[in-house]
Amino acid sequence: MRSCFSILVFGIAVLFAMMPVSAEVVNVTTSTQLFYDGYEGLGTNVSHAAYPDDTGDFDPVAVVGSGTITYEVNNYDGQVTDHIYTQAVEGIDLGPYEGKNYLRMQGSALVQYTMGFTPQNTADDRVHYEQMLCLSDLVAWNASDFGLAIYGKAGDGTILFQLQAFGSGDVRYVNYAGGTPPPTISTGLAFDMNVWQKWEIDYAFGAATGSLTIDGETFNGLPFAATEVGWGQIIFNKPATAATGKGVTFVDEVPEPAGMVLLLSGMAGLLAYAWRKRR
């Protein structure tokens, strides 16, 4: 009976130890977590509601979890501007995935958000990426407003693939084999504005294609431009828009499934303990 109660205590303790992460990249074959980001642990390295920055313009870089996260707004004049963490933006209902802080990408210039981790390229190893995203309609939407790309290791400049989201809700991929400039082709998947949705990418190193999943809907023909190059960076970008304050994108928490499994196991143990005690 005590063991049942111990399972409950252990499950709850591990759940709190494994708080939700904002992004996760996992090598499924080796069961290795390549990257995770818990925004709540960034402290004074970046500007957000709990840790306001008063040092002026800077290029915040924080080593968090197993990777390096770089937030950059480059106005092409050598000036790098702070980013904003926020809990709300007027006129936008952020829905159920509200954490203490969100990463908000906005501005009149290019915004990039890079997640870097140890490059992976072992043939046939399967990698899984997932993250919660909220794309806002407070944008110009005269072209693609949001891009997600996977690169090789930092510095080599190899683009493995790139996705673009358009104002119509259409999610497209860039066909780098299709000419110059490379055309964009619809995945057949759509996103909803102002709603948190889970974006997932699955790929086996060396394969010509991978899959993209948005809230359970999957496209299996996502082409990779350089199959011999492993993953090393995931880069988001909010292209330049004409109006300041346009182009808002939010990135938020992905629940940590292992912690939930342990919690449920603990709850089952407690129920068993209570049932046996009543008998």
mmCIF file of N, CA and C in Angstrom, residues 58 227-228 270 274:
data_model
loop_
_atom_site.group_PDB
_atom_site.id
_atom_site.type_symbol
_atom_site.label_atom_id
_atom_site.label_comp_id
_atom_site.label_asym_id
_atom_site.label_seq_id
_atom_site.Cartn_x
_atom_site.Cartn_y
_atom_site.Cartn_z
ATOM 1 N N PHE A 58 20.686 45.215 -27.461
ATOM 2 C CA PHE A 58 21.704 44.184 -27.358
ATOM 3 C C PHE A 58 21.241 42.962 -28.135
ATOM 4 N N THR A 227 20.092 15.946 -48.348
ATOM 5 C CA THR A 227 19.812 14.802 -47.483
ATOM 6 C C THR A 227 21.036 14.331 -46.716
ATOM 7 N N GLU A 228 22.242 14.735 -47.161
ATOM 8 C CA GLU A 228 23.453 14.267 -46.484
ATOM 9 C C GLU A 228 23.847 15.153 -45.312
ATOM 10 N N LEU A 270 -2.624 5.829 -6.340
ATOM 11 C CA LEU A 270 -3.401 6.353 -5.216
ATOM 12 C C LEU A 270 -4.803 5.758 -5.190
ATOM 13 N N ALA A 274 -6.409 3.568 -2.203
ATOM 14 C CA ALA A 274 -7.665 3.903 -1.532
ATOM 15 C C ALA A 274 -8.654 2.747 -1.609
#
